[in-house]
PDB file of C-alpha atoms in Angstrom:
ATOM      1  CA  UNK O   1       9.461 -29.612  27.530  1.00  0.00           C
ATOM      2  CA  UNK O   2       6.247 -28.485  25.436  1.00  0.00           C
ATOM      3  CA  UNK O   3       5.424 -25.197  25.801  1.00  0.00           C
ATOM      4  CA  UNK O   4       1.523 -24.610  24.257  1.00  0.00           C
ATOM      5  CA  UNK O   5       1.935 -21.529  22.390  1.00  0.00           C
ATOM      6  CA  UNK O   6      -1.176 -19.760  21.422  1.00  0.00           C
ATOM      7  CA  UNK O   7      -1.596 -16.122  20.166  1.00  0.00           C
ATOM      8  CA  UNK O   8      -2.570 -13.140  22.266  1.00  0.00           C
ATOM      9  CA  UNK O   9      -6.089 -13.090  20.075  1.00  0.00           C
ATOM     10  CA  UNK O  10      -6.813 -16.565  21.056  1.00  0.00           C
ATOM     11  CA  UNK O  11      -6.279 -15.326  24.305  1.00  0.00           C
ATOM     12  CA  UNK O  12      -8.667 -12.006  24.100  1.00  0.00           C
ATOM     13  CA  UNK O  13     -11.465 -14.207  22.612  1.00  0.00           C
ATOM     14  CA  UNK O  14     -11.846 -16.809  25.294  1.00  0.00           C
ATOM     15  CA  UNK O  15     -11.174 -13.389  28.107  1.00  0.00           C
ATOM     16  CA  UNK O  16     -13.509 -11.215  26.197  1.00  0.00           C
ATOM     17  CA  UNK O  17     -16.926 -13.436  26.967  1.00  0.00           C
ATOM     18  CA  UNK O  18     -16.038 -13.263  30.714  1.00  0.00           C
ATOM     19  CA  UNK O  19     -14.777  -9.444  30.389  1.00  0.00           C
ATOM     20  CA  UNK O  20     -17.989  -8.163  29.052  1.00  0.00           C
ATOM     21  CA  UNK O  21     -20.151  -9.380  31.163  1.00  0.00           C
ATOM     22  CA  UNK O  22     -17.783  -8.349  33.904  1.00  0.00           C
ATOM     23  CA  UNK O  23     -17.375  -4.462  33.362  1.00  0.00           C
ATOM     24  CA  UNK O  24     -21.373  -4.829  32.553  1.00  0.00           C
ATOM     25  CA  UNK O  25     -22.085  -6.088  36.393  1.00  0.00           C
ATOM     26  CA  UNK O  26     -20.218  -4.046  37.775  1.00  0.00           C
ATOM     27  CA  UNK O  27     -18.846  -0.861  35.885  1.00  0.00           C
ATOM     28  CA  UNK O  28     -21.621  -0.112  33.984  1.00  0.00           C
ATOM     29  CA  UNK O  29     -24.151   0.444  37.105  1.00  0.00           C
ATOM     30  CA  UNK O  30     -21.084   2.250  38.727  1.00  0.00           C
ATOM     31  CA  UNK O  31     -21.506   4.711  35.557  1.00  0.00           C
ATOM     32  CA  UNK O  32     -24.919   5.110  36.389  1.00  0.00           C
ATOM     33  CA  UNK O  33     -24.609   5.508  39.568  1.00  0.00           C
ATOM     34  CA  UNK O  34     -22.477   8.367  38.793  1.00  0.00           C
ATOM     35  CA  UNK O  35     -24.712   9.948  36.310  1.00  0.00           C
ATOM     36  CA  UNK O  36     -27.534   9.585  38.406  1.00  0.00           C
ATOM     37  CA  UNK O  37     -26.017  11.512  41.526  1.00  0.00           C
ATOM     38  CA  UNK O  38     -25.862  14.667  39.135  1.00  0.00           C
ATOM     39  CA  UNK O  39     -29.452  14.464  38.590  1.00  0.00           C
ATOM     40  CA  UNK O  40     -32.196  15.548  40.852  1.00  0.00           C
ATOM     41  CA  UNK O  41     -34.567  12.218  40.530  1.00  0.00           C
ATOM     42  CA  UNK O  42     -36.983  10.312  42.666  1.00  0.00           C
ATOM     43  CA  UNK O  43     -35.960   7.203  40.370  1.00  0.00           C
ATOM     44  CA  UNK O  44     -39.568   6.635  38.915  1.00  0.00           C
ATOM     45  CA  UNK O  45     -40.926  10.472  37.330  1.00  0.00           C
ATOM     46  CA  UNK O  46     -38.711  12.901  34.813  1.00  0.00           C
ATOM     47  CA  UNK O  47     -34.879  14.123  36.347  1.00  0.00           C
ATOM     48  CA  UNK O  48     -33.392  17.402  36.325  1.00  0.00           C
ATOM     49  CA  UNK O  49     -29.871  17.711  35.506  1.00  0.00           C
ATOM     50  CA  UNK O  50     -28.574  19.734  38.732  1.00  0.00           C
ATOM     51  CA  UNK O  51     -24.833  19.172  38.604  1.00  0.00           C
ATOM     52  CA  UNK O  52     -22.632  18.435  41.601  1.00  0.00           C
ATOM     53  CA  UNK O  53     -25.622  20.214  43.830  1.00  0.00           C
ATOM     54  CA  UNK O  54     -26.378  17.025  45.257  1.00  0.00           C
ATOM     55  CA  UNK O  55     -22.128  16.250  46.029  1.00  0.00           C
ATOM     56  CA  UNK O  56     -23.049  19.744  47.534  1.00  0.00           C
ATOM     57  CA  UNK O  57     -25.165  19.260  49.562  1.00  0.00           C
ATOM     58  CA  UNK O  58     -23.605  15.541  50.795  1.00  0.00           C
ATOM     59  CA  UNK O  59     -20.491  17.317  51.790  1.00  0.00           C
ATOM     60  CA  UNK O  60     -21.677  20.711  53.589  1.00  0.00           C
ATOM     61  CA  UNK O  61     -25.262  20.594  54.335  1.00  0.00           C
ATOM     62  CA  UNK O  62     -26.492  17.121  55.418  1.00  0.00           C
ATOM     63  CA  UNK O  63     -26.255  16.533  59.045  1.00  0.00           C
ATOM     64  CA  UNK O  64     -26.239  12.939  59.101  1.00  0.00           C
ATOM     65  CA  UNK O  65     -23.579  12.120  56.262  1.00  0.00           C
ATOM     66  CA  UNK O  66     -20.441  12.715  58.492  1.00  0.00           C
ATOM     67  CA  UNK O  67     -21.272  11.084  61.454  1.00  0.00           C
ATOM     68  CA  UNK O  68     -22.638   7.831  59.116  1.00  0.00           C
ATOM     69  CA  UNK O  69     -18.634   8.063  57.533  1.00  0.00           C
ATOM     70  CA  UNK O  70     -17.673   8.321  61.214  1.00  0.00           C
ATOM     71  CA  UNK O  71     -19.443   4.741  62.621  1.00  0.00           C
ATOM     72  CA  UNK O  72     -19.022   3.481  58.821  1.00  0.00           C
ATOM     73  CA  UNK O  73     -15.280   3.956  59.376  1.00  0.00           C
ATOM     74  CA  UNK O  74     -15.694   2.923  63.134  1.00  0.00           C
ATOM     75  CA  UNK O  75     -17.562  -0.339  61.849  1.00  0.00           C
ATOM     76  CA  UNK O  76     -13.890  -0.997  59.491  1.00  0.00           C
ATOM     77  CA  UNK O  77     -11.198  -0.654  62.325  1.00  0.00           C
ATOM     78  CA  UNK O  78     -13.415  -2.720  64.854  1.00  0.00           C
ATOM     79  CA  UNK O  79     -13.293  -5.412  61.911  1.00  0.00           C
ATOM     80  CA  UNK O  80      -9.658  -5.222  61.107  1.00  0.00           C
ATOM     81  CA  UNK O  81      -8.753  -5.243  64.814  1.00  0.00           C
ATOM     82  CA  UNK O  82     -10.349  -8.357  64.927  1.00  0.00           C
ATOM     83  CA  UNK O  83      -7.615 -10.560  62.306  1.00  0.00           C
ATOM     84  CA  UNK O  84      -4.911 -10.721  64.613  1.00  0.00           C
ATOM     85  CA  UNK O  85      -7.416 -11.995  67.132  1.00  0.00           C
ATOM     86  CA  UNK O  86      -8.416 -14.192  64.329  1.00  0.00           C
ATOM     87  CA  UNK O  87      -5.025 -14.927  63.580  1.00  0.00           C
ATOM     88  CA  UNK O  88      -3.972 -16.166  67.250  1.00  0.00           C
ATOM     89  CA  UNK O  89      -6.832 -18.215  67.700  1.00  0.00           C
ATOM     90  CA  UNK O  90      -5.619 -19.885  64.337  1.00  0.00           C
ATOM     91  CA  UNK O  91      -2.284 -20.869  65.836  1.00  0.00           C
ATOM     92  CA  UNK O  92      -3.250 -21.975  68.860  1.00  0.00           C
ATOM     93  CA  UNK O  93      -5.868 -24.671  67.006  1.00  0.00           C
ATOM     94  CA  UNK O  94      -3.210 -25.832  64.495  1.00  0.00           C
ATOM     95  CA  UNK O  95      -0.486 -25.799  67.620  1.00  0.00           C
ATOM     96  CA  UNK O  96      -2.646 -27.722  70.194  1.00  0.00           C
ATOM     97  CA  UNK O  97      -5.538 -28.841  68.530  1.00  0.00           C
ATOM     98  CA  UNK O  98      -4.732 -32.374  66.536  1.00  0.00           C
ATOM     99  CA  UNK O  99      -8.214 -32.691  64.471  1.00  0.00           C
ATOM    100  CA  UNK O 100      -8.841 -28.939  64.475  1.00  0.00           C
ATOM    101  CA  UNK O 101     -11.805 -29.018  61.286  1.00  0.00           C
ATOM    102  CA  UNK O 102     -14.292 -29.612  63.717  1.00  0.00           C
ATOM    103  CA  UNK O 103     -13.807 -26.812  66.007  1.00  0.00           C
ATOM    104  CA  UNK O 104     -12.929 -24.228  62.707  1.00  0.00           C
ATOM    105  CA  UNK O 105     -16.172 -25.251  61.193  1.00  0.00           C
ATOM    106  CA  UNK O 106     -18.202 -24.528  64.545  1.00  0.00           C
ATOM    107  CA  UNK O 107     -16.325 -21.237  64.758  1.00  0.00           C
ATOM    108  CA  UNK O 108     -17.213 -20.464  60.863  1.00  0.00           C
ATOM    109  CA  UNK O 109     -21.309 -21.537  61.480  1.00  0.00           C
ATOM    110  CA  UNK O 110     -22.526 -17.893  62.362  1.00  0.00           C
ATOM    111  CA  UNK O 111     -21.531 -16.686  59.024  1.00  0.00           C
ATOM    112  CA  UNK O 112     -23.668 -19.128  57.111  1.00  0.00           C
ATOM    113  CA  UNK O 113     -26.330 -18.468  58.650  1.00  0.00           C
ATOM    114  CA  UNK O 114     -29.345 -16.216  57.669  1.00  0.00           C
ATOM    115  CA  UNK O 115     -28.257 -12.109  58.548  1.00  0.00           C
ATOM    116  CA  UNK O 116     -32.311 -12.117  59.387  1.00  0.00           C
ATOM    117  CA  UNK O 117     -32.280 -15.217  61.822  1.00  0.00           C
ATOM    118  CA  UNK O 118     -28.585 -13.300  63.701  1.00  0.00           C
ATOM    119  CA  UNK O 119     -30.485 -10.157  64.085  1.00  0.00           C
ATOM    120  CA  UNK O 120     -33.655 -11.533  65.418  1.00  0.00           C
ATOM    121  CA  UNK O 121     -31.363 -13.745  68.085  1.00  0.00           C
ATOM    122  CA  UNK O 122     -29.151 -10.590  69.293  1.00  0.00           C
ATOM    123  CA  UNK O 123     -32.399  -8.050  69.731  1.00  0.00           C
ATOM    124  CA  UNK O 124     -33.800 -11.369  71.796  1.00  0.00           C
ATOM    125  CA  UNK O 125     -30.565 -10.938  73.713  1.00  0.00           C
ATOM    126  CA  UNK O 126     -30.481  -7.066  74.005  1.00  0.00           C
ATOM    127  CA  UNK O 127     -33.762  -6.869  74.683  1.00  0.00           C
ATOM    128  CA  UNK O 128     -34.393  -5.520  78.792  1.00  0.00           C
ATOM    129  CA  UNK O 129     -34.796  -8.014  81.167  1.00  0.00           C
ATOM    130  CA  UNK O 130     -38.675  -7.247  81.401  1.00  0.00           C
ATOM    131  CA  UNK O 131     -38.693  -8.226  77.779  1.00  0.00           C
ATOM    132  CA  UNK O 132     -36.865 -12.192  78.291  1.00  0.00           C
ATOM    133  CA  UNK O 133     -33.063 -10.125  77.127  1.00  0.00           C
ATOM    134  CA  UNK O 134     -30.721 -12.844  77.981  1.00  0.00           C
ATOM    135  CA  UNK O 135     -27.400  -9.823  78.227  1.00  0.00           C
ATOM    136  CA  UNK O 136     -29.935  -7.893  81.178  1.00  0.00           C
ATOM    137  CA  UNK O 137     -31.373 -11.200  83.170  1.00  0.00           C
ATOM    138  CA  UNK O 138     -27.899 -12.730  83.690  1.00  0.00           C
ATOM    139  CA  UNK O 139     -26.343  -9.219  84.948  1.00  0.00           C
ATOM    140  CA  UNK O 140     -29.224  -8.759  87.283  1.00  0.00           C
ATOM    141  CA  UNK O 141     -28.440 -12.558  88.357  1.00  0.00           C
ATOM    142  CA  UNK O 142     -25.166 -11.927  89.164  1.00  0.00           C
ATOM    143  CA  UNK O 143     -26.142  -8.105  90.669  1.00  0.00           C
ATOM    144  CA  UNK O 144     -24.852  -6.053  88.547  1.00  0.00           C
ATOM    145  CA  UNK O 145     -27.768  -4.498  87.849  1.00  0.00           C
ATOM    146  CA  UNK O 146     -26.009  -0.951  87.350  1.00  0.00           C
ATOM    147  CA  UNK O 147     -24.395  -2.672  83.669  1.00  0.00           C
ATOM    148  CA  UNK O 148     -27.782  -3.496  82.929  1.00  0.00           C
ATOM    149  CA  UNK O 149     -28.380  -1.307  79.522  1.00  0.00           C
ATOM    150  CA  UNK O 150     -30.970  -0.250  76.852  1.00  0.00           C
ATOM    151  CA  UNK O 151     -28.304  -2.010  74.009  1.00  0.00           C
ATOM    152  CA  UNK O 152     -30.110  -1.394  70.887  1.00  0.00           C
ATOM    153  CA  UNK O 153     -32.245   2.124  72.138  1.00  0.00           C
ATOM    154  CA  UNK O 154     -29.539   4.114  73.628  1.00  0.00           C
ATOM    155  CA  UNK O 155     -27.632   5.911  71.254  1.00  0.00           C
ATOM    156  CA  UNK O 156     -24.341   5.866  73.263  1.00  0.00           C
ATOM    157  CA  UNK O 157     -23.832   2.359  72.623  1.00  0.00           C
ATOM    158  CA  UNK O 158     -26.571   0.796  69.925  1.00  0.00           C
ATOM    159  CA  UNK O 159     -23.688   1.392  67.541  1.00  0.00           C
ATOM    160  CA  UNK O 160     -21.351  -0.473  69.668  1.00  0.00           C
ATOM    161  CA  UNK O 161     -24.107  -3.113  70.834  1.00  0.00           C
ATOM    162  CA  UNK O 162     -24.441  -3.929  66.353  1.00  0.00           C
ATOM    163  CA  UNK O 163     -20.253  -3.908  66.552  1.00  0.00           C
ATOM    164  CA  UNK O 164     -19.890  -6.829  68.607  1.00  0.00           C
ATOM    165  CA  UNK O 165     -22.436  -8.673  66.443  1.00  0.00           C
ATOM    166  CA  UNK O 166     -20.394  -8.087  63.633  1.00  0.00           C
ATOM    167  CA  UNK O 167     -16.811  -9.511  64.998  1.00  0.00           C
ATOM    168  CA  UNK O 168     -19.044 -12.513  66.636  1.00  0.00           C
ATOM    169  CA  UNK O 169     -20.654 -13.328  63.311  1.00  0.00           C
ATOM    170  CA  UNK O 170     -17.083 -13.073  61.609  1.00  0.00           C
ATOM    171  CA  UNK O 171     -15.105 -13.916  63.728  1.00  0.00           C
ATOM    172  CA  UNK O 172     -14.916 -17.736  62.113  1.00  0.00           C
ATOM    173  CA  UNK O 173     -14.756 -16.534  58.818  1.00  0.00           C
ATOM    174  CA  UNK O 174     -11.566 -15.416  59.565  1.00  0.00           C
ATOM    175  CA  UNK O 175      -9.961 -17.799  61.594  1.00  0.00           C
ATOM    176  CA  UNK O 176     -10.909 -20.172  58.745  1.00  0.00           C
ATOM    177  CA  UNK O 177      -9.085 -17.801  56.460  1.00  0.00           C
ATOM    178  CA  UNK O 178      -6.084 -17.424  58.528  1.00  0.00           C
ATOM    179  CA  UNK O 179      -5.702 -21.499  59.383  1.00  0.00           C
ATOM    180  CA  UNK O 180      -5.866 -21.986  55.777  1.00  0.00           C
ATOM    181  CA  UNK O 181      -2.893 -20.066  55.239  1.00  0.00           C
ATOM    182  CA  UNK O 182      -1.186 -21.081  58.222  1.00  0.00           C
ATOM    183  CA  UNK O 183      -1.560 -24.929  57.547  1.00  0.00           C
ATOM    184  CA  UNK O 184       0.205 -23.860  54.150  1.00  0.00           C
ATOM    185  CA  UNK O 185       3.524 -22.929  55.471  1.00  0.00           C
ATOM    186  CA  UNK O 186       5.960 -26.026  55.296  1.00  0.00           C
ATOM    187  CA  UNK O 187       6.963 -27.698  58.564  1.00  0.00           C
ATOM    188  CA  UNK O 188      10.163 -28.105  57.694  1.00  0.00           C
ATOM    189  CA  UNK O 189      10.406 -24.282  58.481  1.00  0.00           C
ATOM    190  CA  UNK O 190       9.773 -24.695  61.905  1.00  0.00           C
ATOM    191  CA  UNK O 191      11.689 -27.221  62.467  1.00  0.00           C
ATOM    192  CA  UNK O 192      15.120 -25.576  60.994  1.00  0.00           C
ATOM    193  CA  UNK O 193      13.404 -22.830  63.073  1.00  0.00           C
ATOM    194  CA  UNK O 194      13.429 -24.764  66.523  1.00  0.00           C
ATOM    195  CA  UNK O 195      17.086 -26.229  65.829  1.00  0.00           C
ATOM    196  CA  UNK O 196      18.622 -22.284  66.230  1.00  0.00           C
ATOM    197  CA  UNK O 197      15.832 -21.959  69.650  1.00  0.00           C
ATOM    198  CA  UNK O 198      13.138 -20.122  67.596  1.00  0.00           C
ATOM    199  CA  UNK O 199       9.824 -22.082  69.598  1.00  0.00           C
ATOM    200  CA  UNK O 200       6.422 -20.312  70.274  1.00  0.00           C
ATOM    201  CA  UNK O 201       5.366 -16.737  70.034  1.00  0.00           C
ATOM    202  CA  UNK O 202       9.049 -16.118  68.829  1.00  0.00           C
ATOM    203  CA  UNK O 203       8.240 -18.550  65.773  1.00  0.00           C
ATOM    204  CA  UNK O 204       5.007 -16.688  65.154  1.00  0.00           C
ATOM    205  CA  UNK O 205       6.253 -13.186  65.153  1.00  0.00           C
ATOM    206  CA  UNK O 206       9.622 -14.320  62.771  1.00  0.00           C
ATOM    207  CA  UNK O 207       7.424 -17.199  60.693  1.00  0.00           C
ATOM    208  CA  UNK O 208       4.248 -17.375  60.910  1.00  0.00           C
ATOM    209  CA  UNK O 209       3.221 -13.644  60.707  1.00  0.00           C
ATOM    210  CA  UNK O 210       5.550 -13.028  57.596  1.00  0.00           C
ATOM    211  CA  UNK O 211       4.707 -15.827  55.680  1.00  0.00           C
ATOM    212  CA  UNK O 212       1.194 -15.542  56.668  1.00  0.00           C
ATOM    213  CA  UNK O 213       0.935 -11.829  55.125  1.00  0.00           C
ATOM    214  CA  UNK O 214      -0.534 -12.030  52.028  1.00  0.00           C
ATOM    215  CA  UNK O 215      -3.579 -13.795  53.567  1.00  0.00           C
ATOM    216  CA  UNK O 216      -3.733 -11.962  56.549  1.00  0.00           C
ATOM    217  CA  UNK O 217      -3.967  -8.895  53.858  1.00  0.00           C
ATOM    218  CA  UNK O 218      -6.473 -10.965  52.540  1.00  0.00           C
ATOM    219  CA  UNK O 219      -8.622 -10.984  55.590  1.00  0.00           C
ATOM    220  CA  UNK O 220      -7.722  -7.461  56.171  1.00  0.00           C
ATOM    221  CA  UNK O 221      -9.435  -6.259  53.186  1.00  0.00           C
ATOM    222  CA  UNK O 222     -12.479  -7.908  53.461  1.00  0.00           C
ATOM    223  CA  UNK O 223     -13.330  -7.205  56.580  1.00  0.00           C
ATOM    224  CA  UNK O 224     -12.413  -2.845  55.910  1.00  0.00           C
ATOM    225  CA  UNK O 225     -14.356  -3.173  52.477  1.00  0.00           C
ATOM    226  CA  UNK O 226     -17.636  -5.634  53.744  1.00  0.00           C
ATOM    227  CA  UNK O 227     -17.647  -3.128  57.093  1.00  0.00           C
ATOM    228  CA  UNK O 228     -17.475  -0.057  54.488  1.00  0.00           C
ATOM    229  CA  UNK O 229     -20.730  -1.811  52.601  1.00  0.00           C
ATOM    230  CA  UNK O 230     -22.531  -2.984  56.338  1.00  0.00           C
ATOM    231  CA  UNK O 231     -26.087  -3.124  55.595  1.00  0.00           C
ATOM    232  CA  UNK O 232     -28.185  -5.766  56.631  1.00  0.00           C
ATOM    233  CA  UNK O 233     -27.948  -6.658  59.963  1.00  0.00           C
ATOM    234  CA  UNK O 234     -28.027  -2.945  60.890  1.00  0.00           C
ATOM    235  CA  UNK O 235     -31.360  -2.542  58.871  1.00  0.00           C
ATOM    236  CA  UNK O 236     -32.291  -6.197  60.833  1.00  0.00           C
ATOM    237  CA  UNK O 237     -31.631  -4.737  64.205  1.00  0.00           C
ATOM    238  CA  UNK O 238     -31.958  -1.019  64.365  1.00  0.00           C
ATOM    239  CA  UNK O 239     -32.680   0.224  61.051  1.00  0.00           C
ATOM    240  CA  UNK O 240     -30.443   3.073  61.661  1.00  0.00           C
ATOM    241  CA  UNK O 241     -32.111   4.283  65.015  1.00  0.00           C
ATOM    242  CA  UNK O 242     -32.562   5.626  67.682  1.00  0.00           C
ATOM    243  CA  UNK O 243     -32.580   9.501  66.109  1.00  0.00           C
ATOM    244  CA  UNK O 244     -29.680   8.335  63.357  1.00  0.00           C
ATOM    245  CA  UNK O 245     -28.067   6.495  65.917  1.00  0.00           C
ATOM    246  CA  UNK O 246     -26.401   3.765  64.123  1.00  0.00           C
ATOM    247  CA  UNK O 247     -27.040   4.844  60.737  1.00  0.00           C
ATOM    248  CA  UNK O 248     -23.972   4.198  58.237  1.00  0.00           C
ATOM    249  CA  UNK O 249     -23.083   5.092  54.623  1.00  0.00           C
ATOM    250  CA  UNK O 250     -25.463   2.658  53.378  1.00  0.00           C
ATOM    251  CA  UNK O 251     -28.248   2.578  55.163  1.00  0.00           C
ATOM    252  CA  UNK O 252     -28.174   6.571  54.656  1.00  0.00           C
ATOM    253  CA  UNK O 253     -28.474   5.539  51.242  1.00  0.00           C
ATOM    254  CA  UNK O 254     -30.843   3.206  51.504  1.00  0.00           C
ATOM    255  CA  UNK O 255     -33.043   5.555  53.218  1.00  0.00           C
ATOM    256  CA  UNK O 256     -32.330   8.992  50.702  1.00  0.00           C
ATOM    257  CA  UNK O 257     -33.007   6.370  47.991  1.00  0.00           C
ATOM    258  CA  UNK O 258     -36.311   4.482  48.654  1.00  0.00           C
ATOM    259  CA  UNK O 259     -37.945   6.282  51.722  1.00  0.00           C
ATOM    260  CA  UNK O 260     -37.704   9.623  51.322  1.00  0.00           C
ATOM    261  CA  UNK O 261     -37.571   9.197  47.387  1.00  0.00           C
ATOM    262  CA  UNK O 262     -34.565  11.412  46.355  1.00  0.00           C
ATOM    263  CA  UNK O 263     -32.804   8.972  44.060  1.00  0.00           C
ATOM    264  CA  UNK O 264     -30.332  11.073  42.655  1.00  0.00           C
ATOM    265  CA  UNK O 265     -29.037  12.255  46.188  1.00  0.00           C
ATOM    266  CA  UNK O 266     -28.971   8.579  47.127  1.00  0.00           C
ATOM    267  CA  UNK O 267     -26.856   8.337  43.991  1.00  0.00           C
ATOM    268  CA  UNK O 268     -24.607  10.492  45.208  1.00  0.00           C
ATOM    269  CA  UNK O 269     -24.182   8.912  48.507  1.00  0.00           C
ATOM    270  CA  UNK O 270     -23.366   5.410  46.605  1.00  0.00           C
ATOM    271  CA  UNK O 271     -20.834   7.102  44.581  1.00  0.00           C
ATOM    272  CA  UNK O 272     -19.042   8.528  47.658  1.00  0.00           C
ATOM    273  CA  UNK O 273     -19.055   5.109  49.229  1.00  0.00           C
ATOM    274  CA  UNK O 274     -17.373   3.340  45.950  1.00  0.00           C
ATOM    275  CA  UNK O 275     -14.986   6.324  45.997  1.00  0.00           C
ATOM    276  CA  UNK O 276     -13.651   5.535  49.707  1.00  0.00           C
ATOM    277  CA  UNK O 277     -14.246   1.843  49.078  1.00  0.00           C
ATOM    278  CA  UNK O 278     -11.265   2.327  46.041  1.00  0.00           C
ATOM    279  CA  UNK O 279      -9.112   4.355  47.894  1.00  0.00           C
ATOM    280  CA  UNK O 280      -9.368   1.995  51.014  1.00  0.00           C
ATOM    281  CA  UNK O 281      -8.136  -0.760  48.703  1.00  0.00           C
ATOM    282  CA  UNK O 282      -5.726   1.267  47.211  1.00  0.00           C
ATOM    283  CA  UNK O 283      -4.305   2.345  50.364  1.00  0.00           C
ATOM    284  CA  UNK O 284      -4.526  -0.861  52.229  1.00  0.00           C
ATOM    285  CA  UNK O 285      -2.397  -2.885  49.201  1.00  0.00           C
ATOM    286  CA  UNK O 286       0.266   0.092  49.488  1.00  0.00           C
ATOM    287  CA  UNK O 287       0.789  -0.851  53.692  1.00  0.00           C
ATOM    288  CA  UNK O 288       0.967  -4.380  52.829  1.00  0.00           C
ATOM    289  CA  UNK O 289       3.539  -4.307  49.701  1.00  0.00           C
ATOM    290  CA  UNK O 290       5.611  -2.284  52.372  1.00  0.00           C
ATOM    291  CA  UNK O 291       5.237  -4.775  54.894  1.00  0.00           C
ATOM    292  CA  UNK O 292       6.108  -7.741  52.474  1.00  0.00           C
ATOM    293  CA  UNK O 293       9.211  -6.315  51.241  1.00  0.00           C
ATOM    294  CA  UNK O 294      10.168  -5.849  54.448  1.00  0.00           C
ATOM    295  CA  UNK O 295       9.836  -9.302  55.854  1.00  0.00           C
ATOM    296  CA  UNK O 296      11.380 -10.703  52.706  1.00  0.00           C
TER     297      UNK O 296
END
């Protein structure tokens, strides 16, 4: 057999085009970023080196930080716990379902469409009853007027109300993910599988699941990481209110940044995020090398 056998500089030269422009994308503003949260700047006028004041400040005197890590964090595990929902509703369409495409490609049209055009149709719904809300008329048609709600002004549960967009909208981006990978795994396994009496949810749990794990890690990271960076449907729908309400890392950021013009504390808040976005990564491989290893 040929083997093509080229040197390790032939190699760097055709890498190094795509490297550059690479770490300039997206380590180089990172840098900057970083540099930036040490200064005290409102991004257009002259800065004043001021150290870690800003990191300061962040961690111990700003009283909307923490609880925008709390519903950022929040935002991630009502994400992840939606795969293995994801997951099932993958194996019952390849199980049951003999032309599933049309079905996973209804389930996967929320996500192409427009964040803008999804947040204008869920404050429709929301909105009260008085208003045309769809959520509100239907209760009070079937008189349950006491679960009749405020969904997007009360700051119990706007967050949660901008939570159950989220897994809606994504909900077929996943399962599209997880069919994918599922529709991978030979049938030949569950066949040998169904000779010893291994049929159903037993097949799933000892097959499907383990040899499904790198893409269901797949899924699991996007979701924690896009949740972690949630931005613009919250800014569609609430903006971060009532009072904070439903604020998050980034729309903290956004509004430190551009509205109230401190650019360098804004700075600061984006290099936090990328911090817990590395370490959430970093983290979430470690649980899923684990798991691997122990299924193979």
């Amino acid at each position: 057999m040929n083997v093509l056998r080229v040197s390790k500089w032939t190699i760097a030269m055709f890498v190094l085009p795509c490297l550059l422009i690479y770490v300039g994308l997206v380590f180089v503003p990172i840098l900057v970023s970083l540099y930036s949260g040490l200064l005290d700047w409102n991004g257009i006028g002259e800065s004043t080196f001021v150290g870690l004041k800003n990191f300061h400040t962040l961690l111990f005197e700003d009283p909307v930080f923490w609880p925008s890590v709390k519903r950022t964090l929040m935002f991630a595990v009502f994400s992840m716990a939606e795969i293995p929902v994801a997951l099932g509703v993958a194996i019952l369409l390849n199980r049951f379902i003999k032309k599933p495409n049309f079905l996973v490609s209804a389930y996967f049209l929320p996500v192409i469409l427009s964040v803008v055009i999804i947040g204008q149709l869920w404050k429709t719904i929301y909105n009260p009853a008085a208003m045309g809300g769809m959520l509100n008329q239907v209760l009070d048609m079937l008189n349950l007027h006491s679960w009749s709600k405020s969904w997007l002004t009360d700051p119990k549960i706007a967050m949660y109300s901008l939570y159950f967009v989220a897994l809606w909208q994504y909900l077929g981006y996943h399962t599209l993910i997880q069919f994918t990978g599922i529709q991978n795994i030979p049938a030949d396994v569950y066949e040998a599988a169904r000779i010893d009496g291994a049929e159903g949810l037993k097949a799933d749990w000892h097959i499907t699941f383990p040899m499904n794990i790198p893409i269901f890690k797949i899924s699991i990271v996007l979701a924690f990481i896009g949740s972690l960076q949630a931005f613009d449907m919250i800014m569609v729908m609430t903006a971060g209110g009532p009072a904070h309400a439903t604020d998050v890392i980034s729309t903290h950021m956004y509004n430190m940044s551009f509205l109230s013009m401190k650019y360098g504390y804004g700075s600061a808040i984006a290099a936090f995020l990328v911090a817990l976005c590395l370490l959430a990564t970093v983290v979430i491989n470690f649980i899923f090398n684990r798991l691997e290893r122990r299924f193979t």
